[in-house]
Backbone as CSV, one residue per row, in Angstrom:
resi,resn,N_x,N_y,N_z,CA_x,CA_y,CA_z,C_x,C_y,C_z
1,MET,4.784,77.022,-9.592,5.528,76.658,-10.779,6.636,77.681,-11.057
2,ARG,6.301,78.946,-10.968,7.271,80.013,-11.234,8.437,79.955,-10.246
3,ARG,8.134,79.671,-8.993,9.171,79.615,-7.963,10.135,78.458,-8.222
4,ALA,9.621,77.335,-8.695,10.479,76.178,-8.989,11.420,76.490,-10.148
5,ILE,10.934,77.191,-11.143,11.774,77.562,-12.278,12.858,78.540,-11.834
6,LEU,12.482,79.509,-11.004,13.447,80.479,-10.505,14.519,79.804,-9.648
7,THR,14.098,78.858,-8.823,15.052,78.118,-7.993,16.014,77.314,-8.845
8,SER,15.507,76.651,-9.865,16.386,75.855,-10.725,17.340,76.752,-11.510
9,GLN,16.902,77.927,-11.909,17.786,78.856,-12.612,18.887,79.372,-11.680
10,ARG,18.542,79.640,-10.447,19.552,80.097,-9.484,20.562,79.003,-9.185
11,LEU,20.085,77.770,-9.033,21.007,76.656,-8.796,21.916,76.427,-9.995
12,LEU,21.388,76.602,-11.187,22.208,76.484,-12.389,23.274,77.578,-12.410
13,ALA,22.920,78.787,-12.003,23.889,79.879,-11.951,24.990,79.588,-10.933
14,VAL,24.633,79.028,-9.786,25.639,78.667,-8.777,26.538,77.562,-9.316
15,PHE,25.962,76.611,-10.005,26.753,75.531,-10.606,27.753,76.082,-11.614
16,LEU,27.296,76.978,-12.485,28.184,77.555,-13.492,29.267,78.419,-12.849
17,ALA,28.914,79.149,-11.805,29.917,79.943,-11.085,30.955,79.021,-10.444
18,GLY,30.506,77.906,-9.901,31.430,76.941,-9.318,32.347,76.340,-10.361
19,MET,31.796,76.027,-11.530,32.622,75.496,-12.607,33.679,76.512,-13.024
20,LEU,33.300,77.771,-13.104,34.240,78.814,-13.482,35.313,79.012,-12.415
21,LEU,34.896,79.080,-11.150,35.851,79.330,-10.065,36.786,78.153,-9.813
22,LEU,36.361,76.950,-10.161,37.193,75.772,-9.957,37.852,75.290,-11.248
23,PHE,37.798,76.120,-12.277,38.422,75.818,-13.558,39.937,75.906,-13.399
24,SER,40.639,74.987,-14.015,42.076,74.838,-13.797,42.898,76.118,-13.995
25,PRO,42.699,76.905,-15.053,43.514,78.123,-15.187,43.297,79.128,-14.053
26,ILE,42.110,79.198,-13.531,41.847,80.130,-12.435,42.439,79.605,-11.136
27,VAL,42.323,78.306,-10.900,42.903,77.715,-9.691,44.424,77.843,-9.718
28,SER,45.013,77.739,-10.902,46.471,77.822,-10.993,46.990,79.218,-10.634
29,LEU,46.144,80.238,-10.673,46.551,81.572,-10.239,46.901,81.591,-8.752
30,PHE,46.305,80.687,-7.991,46.511,80.638,-6.546,47.538,79.591,-6.132
31,ASP,48.152,78.932,-7.091,49.150,77.904,-6.806,50.528,78.550,-6.686
32,ARG,50.703,79.277,-5.590,51.966,79.957,-5.315,52.445,79.558,-3.926
33,PRO,53.730,79.659,-3.697,54.233,79.282,-2.361,54.001,80.386,-1.327
34,GLU,52.757,80.781,-1.166,52.401,81.798,-0.172,51.494,81.165,0.873
35,PHE,51.545,81.698,2.073,50.737,81.195,3.171,49.951,82.346,3.777
36,TRP,48.701,82.099,4.072,47.863,83.036,4.818,47.418,82.311,6.070
37,PHE,47.722,82.856,7.208,47.379,82.249,8.488,47.944,80.838,8.609
38,GLY,49.086,80.587,7.962,49.732,79.287,8.021,49.136,78.254,7.082
39,ILE,48.224,78.668,6.206,47.563,77.752,5.272,48.035,78.108,3.862
40,PRO,48.415,77.114,3.063,48.799,77.414,1.683,47.656,78.101,0.936
41,LEU,48.008,79.049,0.087,47.016,79.875,-0.593,46.047,79.061,-1.444
42,ILE,46.531,78.029,-2.113,45.652,77.231,-2.970,44.597,76.493,-2.144
43,TYR,44.984,75.968,-0.976,44.015,75.279,-0.128,42.984,76.259,0.417
44,LEU,43.445,77.423,0.791,42.532,78.439,1.302,41.520,78.832,0.229
45,TYR,41.985,79.010,-1.001,41.091,79.361,-2.102,40.078,78.248,-2.366
46,LEU,40.556,77.020,-2.493,39.660,75.912,-2.827,38.592,75.691,-1.764
47,PHE,38.978,75.698,-0.498,38.003,75.455,0.555,37.065,76.643,0.750
48,THR,37.545,77.861,0.485,36.668,79.030,0.572,35.618,78.998,-0.531
49,VAL,36.031,78.700,-1.756,35.077,78.604,-2.867,34.079,77.490,-2.605
50,TRP,34.565,76.364,-2.137,33.693,75.227,-1.849,32.653,75.596,-0.793
51,ALA,33.089,76.234,0.282,32.172,76.622,1.352,31.163,77.657,0.858
52,LEU,31.603,78.611,0.052,30.674,79.631,-0.465,29.641,79.031,-1.410
53,LEU,30.042,78.040,-2.192,29.073,77.367,-3.065,28.027,76.607,-2.244
54,ILE,28.457,75.948,-1.193,27.514,75.234,-0.331,26.561,76.210,0.351
55,ILE,27.085,77.324,0.832,26.237,78.333,1.487,25.237,78.904,0.498
56,ALA,25.689,79.207,-0.726,24.779,79.757,-1.736,23.665,78.764,-2.070
57,MET,24.013,77.491,-2.226,22.988,76.487,-2.524,22.010,76.324,-1.370
58,SER,22.505,76.356,-0.142,21.602,76.201,0.994,20.674,77.405,1.125
59,LEU,21.161,78.594,0.819,20.286,79.770,0.848,19.210,79.711,-0.232
60,ILE,19.594,79.227,-1.401,18.606,79.113,-2.494,17.559,78.070,-2.155
61,ILE,17.980,76.926,-1.672,17.031,75.858,-1.332,16.180,76.285,-0.134
62,GLY,16.786,76.960,0.839,16.053,77.394,2.022,15.019,78.456,1.727
63,SER,15.278,79.299,0.728,14.314,80.349,0.399,13.127,79.805,-0.383
64,GLN,13.225,78.562,-0.845,12.145,77.959,-1.606,10.951,77.619,-0.730
65,LYS,11.192,77.364,0.549,10.103,76.932,1.449,9.276,78.084,1.914
């Protein structure tokens, strides 16, 4: 029971972090005409945050077993 509560709290924290990182004012900080490795900065930011959120969720779910 305790482990399920801890897992749900961690997933909630990842969700809230994702909401914060994908919030419009923060995303607009990266909306500049700059390129890193030939990729626009905003796309690099969005896909990096998205991938990190997926990795964090998979680690939390994987540690539950």
